[in-house]
Tab-separated table of C-alpha atoms and ligand atoms in Angstrom:
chain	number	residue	atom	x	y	z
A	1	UNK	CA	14.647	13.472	10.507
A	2	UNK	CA	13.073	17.031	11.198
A	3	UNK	CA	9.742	17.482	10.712
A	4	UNK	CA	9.056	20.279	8.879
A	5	UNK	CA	6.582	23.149	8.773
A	6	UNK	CA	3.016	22.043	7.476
A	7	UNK	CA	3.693	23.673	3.513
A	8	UNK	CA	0.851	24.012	1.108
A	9	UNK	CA	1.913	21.671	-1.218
A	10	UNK	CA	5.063	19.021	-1.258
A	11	UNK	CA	5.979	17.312	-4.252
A	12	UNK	CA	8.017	14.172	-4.679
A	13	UNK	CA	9.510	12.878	-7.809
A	14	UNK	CA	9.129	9.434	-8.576
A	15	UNK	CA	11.964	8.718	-11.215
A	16	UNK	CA	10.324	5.206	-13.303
A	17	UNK	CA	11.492	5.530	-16.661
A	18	UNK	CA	10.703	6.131	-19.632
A	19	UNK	CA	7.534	8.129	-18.071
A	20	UNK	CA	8.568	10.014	-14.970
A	21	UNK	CA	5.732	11.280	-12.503
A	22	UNK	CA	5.154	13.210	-9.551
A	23	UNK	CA	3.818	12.408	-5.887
A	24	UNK	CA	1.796	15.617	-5.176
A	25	UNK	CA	1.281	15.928	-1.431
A	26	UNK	CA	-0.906	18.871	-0.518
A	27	UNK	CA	-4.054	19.505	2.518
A	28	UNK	CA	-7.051	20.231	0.125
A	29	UNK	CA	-5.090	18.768	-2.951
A	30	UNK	CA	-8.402	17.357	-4.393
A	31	UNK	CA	-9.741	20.985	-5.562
A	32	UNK	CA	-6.547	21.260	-7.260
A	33	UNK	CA	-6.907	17.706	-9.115
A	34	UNK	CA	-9.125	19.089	-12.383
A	35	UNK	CA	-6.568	21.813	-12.968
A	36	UNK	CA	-3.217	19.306	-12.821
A	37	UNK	CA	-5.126	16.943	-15.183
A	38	UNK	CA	-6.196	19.285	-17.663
A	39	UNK	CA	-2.331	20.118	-17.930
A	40	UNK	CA	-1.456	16.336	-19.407
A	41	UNK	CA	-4.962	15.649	-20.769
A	42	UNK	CA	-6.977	16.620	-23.744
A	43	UNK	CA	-10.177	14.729	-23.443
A	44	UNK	CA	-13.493	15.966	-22.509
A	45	UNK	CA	-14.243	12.649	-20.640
A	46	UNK	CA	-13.004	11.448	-17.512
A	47	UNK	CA	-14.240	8.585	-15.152
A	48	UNK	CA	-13.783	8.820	-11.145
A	49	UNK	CA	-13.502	5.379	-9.636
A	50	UNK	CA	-14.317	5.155	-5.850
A	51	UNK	CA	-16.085	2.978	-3.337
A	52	UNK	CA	-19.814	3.104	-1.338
A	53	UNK	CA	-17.610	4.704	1.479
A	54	UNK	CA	-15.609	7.014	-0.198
A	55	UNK	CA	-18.041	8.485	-2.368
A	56	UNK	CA	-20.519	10.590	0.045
A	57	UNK	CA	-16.890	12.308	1.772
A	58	UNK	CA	-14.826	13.121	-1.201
A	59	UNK	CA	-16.494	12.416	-4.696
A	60	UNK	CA	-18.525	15.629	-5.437
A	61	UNK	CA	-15.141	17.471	-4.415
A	62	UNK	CA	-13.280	15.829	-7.146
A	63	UNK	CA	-16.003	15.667	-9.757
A	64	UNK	CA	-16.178	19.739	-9.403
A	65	UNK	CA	-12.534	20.132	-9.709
A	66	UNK	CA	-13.080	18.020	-12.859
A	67	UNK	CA	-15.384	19.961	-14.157
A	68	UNK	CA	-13.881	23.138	-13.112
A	69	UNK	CA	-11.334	22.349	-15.937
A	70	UNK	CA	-13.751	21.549	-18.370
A	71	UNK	CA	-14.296	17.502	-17.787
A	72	UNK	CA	-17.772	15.774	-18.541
A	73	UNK	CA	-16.693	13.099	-15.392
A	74	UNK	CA	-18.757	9.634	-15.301
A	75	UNK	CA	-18.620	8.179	-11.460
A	76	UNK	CA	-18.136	5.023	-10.841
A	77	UNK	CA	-19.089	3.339	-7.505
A	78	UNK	CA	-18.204	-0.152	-6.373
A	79	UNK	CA	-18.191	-1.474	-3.060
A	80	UNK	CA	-15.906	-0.925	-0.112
A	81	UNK	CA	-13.201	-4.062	0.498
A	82	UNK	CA	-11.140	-6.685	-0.714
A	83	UNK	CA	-14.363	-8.317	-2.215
A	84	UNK	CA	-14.271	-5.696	-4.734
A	85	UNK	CA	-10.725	-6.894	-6.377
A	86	UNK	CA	-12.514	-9.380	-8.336
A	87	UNK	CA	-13.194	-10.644	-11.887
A	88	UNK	CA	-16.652	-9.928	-11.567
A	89	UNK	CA	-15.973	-6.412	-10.184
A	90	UNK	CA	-13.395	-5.628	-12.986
A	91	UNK	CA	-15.951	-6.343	-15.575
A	92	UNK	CA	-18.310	-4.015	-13.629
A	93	UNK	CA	-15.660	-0.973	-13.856
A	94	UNK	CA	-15.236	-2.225	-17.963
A	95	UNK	CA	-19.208	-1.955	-18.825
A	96	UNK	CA	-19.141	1.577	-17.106
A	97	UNK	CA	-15.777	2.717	-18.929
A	98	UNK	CA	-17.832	1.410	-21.841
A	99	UNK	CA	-20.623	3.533	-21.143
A	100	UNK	CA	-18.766	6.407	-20.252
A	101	UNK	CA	-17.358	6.810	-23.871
A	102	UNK	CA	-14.044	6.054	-22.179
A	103	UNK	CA	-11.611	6.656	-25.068
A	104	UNK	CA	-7.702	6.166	-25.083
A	105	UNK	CA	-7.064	9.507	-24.308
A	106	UNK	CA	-9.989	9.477	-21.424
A	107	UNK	CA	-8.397	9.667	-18.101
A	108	UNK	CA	-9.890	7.420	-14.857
A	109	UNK	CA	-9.116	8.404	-11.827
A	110	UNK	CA	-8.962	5.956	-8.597
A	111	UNK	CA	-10.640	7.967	-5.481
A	112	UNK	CA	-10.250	5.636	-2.308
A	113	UNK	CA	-7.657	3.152	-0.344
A	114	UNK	CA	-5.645	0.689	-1.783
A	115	UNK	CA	-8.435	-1.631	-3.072
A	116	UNK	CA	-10.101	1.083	-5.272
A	117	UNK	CA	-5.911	2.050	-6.561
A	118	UNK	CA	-5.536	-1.524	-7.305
A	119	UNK	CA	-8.867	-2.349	-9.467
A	120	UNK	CA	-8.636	0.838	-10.963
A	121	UNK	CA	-4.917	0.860	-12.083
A	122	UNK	CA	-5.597	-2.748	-13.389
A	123	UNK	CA	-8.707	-1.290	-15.373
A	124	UNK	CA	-6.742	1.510	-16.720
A	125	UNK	CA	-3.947	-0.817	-18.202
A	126	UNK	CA	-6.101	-3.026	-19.658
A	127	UNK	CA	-8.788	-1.157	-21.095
A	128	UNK	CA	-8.226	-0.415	-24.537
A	129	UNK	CA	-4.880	-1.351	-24.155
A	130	UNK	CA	-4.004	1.233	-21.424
A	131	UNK	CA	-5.739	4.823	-20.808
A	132	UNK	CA	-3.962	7.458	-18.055
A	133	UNK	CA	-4.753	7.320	-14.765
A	134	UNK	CA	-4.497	9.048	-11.850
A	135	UNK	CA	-4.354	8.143	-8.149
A	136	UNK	CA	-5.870	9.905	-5.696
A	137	UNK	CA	-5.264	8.018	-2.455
A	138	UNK	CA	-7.821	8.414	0.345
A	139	UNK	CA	-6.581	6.536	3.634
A	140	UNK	CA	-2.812	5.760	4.683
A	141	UNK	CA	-1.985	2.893	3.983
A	142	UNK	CA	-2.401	4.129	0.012
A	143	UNK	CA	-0.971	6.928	0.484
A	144	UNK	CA	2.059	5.802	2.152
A	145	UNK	CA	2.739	2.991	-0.356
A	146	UNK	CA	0.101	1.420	-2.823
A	147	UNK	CA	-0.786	4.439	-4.357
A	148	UNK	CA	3.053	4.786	-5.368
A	149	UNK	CA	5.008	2.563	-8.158
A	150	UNK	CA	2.078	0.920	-10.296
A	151	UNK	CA	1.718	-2.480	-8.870
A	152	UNK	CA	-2.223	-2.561	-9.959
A	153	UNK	CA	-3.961	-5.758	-9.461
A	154	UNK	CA	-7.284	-8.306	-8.501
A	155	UNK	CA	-7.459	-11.092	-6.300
A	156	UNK	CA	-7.765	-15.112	-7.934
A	157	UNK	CA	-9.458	-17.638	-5.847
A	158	UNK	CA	-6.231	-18.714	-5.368
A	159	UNK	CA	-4.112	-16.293	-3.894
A	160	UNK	CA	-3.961	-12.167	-3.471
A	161	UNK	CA	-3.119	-10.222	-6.568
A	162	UNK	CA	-2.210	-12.826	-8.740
A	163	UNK	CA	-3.474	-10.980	-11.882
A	164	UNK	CA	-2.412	-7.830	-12.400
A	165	UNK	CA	-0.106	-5.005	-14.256
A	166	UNK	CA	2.842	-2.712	-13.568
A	167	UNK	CA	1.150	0.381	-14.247
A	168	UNK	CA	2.104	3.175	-13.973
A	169	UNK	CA	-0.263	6.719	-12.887
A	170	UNK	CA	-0.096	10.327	-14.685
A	171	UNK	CA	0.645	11.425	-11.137
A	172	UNK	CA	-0.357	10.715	-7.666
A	173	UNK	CA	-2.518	13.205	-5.499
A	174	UNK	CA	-2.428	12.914	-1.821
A	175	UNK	CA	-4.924	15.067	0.144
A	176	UNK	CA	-4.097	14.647	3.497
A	177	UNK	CA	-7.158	16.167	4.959
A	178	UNK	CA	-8.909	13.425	3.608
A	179	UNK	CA	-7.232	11.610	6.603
A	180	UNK	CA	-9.413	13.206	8.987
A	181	UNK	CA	-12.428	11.161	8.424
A	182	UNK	CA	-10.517	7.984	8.565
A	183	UNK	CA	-11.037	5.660	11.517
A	184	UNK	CA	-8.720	5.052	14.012
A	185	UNK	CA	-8.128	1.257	13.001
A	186	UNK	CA	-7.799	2.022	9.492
A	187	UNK	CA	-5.409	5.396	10.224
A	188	UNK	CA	-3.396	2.774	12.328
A	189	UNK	CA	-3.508	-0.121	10.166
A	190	UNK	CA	-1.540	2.607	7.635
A	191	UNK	CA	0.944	3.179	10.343
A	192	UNK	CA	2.097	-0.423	9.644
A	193	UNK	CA	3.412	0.337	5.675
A	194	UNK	CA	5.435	3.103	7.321
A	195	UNK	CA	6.686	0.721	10.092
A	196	UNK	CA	8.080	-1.300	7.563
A	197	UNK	CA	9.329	1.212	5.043
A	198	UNK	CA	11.664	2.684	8.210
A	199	UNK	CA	12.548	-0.515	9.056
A	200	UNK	CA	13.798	-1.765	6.072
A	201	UNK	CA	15.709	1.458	4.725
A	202	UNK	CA	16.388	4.245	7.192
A	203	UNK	CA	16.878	3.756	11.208
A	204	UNK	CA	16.287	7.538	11.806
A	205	UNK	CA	13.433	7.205	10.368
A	206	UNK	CA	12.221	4.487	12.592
A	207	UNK	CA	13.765	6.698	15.955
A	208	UNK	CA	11.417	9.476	14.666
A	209	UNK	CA	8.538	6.981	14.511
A	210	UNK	CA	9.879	5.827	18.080
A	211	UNK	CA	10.076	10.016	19.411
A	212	UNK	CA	6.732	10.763	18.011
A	213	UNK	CA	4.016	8.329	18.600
A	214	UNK	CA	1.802	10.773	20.331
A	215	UNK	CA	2.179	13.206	17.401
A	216	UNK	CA	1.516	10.892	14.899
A	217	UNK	CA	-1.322	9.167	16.266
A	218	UNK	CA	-3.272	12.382	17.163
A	219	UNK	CA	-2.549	13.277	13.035
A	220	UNK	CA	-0.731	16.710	13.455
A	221	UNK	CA	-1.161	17.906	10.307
A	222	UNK	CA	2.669	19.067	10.248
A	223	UNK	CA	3.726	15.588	11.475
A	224	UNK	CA	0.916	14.108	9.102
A	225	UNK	CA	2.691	15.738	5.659
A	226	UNK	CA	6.318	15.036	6.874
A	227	UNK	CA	5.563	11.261	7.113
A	228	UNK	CA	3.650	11.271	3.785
A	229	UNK	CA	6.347	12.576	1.980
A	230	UNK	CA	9.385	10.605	3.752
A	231	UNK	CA	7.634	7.344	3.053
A	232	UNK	CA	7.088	8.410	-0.475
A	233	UNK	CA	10.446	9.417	-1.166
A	234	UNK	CA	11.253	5.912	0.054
A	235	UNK	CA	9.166	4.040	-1.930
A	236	UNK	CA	9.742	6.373	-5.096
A	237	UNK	CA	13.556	5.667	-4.598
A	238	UNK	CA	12.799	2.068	-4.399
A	239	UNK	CA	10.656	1.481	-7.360
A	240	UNK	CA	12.985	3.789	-9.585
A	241	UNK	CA	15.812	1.613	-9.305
A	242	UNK	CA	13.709	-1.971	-9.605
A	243	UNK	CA	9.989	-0.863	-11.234
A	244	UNK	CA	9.455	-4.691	-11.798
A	245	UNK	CA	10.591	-6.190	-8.746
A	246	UNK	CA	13.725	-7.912	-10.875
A	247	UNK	CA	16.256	-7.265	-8.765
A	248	UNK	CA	15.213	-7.472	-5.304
A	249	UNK	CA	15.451	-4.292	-4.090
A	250	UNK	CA	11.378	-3.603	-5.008
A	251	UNK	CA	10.844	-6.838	-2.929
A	252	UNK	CA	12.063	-5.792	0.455
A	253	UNK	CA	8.892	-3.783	0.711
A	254	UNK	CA	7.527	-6.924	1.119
A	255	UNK	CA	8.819	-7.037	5.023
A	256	UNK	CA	6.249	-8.889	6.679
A	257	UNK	CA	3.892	-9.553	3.803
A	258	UNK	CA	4.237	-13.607	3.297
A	259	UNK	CA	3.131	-14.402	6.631
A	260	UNK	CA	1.041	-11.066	6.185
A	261	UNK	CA	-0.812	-12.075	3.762
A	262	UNK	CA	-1.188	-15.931	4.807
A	263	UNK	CA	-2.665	-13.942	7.775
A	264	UNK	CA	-5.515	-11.485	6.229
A	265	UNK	CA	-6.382	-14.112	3.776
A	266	UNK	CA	-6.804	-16.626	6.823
A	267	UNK	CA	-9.060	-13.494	8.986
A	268	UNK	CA	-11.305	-12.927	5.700
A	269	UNK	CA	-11.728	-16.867	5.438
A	270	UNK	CA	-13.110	-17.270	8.580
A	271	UNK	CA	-15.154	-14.024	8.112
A	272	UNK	CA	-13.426	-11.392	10.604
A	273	UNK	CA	-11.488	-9.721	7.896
A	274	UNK	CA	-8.093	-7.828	8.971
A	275	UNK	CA	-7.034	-4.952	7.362
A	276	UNK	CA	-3.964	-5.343	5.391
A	277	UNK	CA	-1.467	-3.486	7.767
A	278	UNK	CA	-3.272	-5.092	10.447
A	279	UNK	CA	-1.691	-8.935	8.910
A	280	UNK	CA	1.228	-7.188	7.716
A	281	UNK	CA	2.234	-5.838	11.489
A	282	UNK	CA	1.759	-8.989	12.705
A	283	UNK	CA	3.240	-10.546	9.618
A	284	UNK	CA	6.223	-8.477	10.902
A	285	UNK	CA	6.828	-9.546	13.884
A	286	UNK	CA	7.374	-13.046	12.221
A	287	UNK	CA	9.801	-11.407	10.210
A	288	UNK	CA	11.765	-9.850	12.933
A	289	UNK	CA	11.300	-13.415	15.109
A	290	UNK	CA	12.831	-15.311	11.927
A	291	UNK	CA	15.514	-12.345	11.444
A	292	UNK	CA	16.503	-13.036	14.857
A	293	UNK	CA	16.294	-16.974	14.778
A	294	UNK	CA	18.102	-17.250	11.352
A	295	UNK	CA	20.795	-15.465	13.113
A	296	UNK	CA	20.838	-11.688	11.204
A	297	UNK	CA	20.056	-9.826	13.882
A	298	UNK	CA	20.019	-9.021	17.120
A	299	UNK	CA	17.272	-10.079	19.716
A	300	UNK	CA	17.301	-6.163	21.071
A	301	UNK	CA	16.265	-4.514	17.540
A	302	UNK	CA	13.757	-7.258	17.151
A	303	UNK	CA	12.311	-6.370	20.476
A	304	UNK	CA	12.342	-2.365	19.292
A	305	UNK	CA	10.472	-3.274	16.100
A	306	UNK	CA	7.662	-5.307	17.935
A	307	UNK	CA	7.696	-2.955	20.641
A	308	UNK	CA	6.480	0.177	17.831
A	309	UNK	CA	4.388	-1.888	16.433
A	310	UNK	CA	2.456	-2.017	19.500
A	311	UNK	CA	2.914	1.629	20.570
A	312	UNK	CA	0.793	2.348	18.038
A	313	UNK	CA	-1.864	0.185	18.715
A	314	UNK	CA	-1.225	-2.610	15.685
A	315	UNK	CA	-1.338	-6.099	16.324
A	316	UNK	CA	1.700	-8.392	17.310
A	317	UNK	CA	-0.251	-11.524	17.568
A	318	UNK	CA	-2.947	-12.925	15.512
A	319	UNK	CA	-5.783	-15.637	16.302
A	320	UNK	CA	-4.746	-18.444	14.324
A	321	UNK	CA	-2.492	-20.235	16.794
A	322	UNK	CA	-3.535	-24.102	15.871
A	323	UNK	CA	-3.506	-22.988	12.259
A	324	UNK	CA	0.060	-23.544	11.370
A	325	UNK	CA	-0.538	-25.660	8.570
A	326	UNK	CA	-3.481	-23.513	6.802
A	327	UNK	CA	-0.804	-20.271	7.058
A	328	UNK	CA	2.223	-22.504	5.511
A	329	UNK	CA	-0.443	-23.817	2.387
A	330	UNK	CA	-1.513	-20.132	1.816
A	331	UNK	CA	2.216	-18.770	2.034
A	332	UNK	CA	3.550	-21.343	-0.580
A	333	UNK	CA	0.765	-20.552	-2.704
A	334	UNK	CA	1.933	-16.675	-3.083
A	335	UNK	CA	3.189	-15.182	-5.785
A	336	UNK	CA	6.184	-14.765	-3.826
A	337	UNK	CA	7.445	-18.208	-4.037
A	338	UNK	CA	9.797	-18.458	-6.847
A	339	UNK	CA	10.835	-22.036	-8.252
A	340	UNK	CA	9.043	-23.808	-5.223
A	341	UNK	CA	11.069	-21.586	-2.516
A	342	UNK	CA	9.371	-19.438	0.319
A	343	UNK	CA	11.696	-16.681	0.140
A	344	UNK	CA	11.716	-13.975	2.918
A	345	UNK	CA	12.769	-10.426	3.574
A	346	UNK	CA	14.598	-10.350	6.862
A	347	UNK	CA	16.007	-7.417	9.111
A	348	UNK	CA	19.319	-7.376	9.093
A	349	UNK	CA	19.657	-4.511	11.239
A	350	UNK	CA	17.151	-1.495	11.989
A	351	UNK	CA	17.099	0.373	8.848
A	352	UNK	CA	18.433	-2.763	6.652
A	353	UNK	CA	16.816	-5.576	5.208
A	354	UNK	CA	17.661	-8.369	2.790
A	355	UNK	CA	15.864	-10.687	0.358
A	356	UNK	CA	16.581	-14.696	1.347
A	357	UNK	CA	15.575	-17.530	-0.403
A	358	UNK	CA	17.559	-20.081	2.487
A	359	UNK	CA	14.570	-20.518	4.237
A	360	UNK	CA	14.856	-22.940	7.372
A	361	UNK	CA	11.001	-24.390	8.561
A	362	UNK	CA	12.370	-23.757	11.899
A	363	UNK	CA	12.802	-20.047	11.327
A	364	UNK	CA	9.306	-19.785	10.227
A	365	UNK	CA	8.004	-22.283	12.408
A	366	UNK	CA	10.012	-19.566	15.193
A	367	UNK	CA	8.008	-16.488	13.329
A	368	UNK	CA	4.556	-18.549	13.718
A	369	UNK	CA	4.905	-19.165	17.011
A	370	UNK	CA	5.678	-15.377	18.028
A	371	UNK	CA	3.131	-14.176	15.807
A	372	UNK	CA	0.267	-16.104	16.724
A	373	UNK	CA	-1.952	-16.272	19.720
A	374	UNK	CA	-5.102	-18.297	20.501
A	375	UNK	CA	-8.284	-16.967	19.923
B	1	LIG	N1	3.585	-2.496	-1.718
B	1	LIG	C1	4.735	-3.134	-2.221
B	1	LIG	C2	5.168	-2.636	-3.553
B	1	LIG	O1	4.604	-1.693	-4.062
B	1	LIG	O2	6.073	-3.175	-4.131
């Protein structure tokens, strides 16, 4: 993969039927979000969704562009983190819709990381039955993946995103310099979605992850748009062929994820919360360990995946060693478990995975073990 020259604006298709949208990847793209609205939309009102962090950086810029092209925009403001995919929260963004005159042909758009993309989409296709949206990603790890192919959700007591929506946006804005005020652990902690989208589907990709560490982690904006929009045209390819997750091919983007998320729901219990590509890089490297014990592939890939992962600076091991048990009763209560089975995705090469539901407790007794360190 070459990386191209920094354009102003790159757009990707993302091909879900019956309602096609784009990916629009531009630097500055957020003065440019009133104008590509007002070209679907109607309505006079709009709402802006976004978090206590998000709001002082980037919400007056997208409120003007709103207005610019002639929207009365209502702000909404929740929290930053997990804590805000909740019940409570949801009912929260509902009483302000409310209040906001939110109509069905109202637009709301979701200004933050994946959090603010999840309780907004799920707000969006619920309220009155379903109003457009329109995600405007704010850190990497959205803009890389969540922000792309409508999986909009909140957190049960129970488990991670076990009520939720395939929903799907207008379109999806990505302003990459919005990436500048990101900090390094949460720019990194993105790093790990595009880890796992080369791993899973395209081996050069992963070798230009492998020739460009230094470029990447020093966000070059040229370097910066070309990995946007390669791990967007992944993940648009992907959900356009299996929107619903029905056939398996949407679930391989969940490399890493079951023992990921048995991870970052473990870190938040005990009140040092990860971030998400924080348990899902470490979640990884269970998933290579098992690949390798479960005999699909070989020891020296596995070793190249958990060696990028800690080029740039993402966990490979995680505290919990002792905690077996607590990470098995979280992973068999995800809403990946179907009829009673852990299933896994597991490398079968660099640049190849593969959905298994053949799950040996030695393989992911294997995965704990290389994934977890003392604390
Ligand atoms: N982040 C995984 C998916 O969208 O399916």
């Amino acid at each position: 993969m070459n990386t191209p020259e920094p354009g102003p604006e790159r757009i990707v298709p993302v091909d879900v039927q019956p309602h096609p949208y784009p990916a629009i990847i531009a630097p500055g793209g957020l003065a440019g979000l009133g104008a590509a609205l007002r070209k679907r939309v109607k309505s006079p009102r709009a709402a802006v969704l976004t978090d206590e962090n998000v709001r002082p950086l980037y919400a007056e810029q997208a409120l003007a562009a709103l207005r610019g092209a002639g929207f009365e925009p209502a702000l909404i403001t929740v929290p930053a983190g997990e804590s805000s995919k909740s019940l409570e929260r949801l009912a929260f963004v509902y009483d302000a819709l409310a209040a906001a005159k939110i109509d069905r042909t109202s637009p709301l758009v979701t200004l933050g990381g994946g959090v603010i993309g999840d309780l907004g989409g799920f707000a969006a296709a619920t309220w009155l039955r379903g109003i457009p949206f329109v995600q405007c990603p704010t850190t990497l790890e959205a803009d890389v993946d969540a922000s792309v192919g409508g999986k909009t959700a909140v957190n049960h007591p129970s488990g991670k995103n076990l009520i939720g929506a395939f929903y799907q946006p207008l379109f999806v804005l990505v302003d990459t310099l919005t990436l500048a005020t990101l900090s390094d652990r949460d720019y990194r902690a993105g790093l790990a979605e595009s880890i796992k989208h080369a791993v899973i589907q395209d081996a050069e990709f992963f070798d230009w992850h492998a020739q460009n560490v230094e470029r990447i982690l020093s966000r070059d904006p040229a370097t910066l748009g070309a990995l946007v929009e390669h791990n967007i045209r992944i993940k648009a390819a992907v959900v356009a062929r299996d929107e619903r997750e029905t056939t398996g091919l949407r679930a391989l983007l969940n490399f890493g994820h079951t023992v990921g998320h048995a991870i970052e729901t473990a870190m938040a219990r005990r009140g040092a919360p990860w971030r998400h590509g924080e348990a899902v890089a470490a979640g990884m490297v269970a998933a290579a360990e098992m690949s390798v014990v479960s005999g699909r592939l070989d020891r020296s890939a596995a070793e190249k995946i958990i060696d990028l992962i800690a080029r740039f600076g993402l966990p490979i091991t995680a505290p919990l060693k002792g905690h077996e048990a607590e990470l098995m009763e979280v992973m068999t209560a995800d809403k990946k478990v179907a009829a009673g089975k852990l299933r896994f995705v597991l490398a079968d090469a660099i640049g190849h995975a593969t959905l298994y539901d053949d799950i040996q407790p030695e393989w992911i007794e294997a995965g704990l073990r290389r994934c977890l360190a003392v604390s």
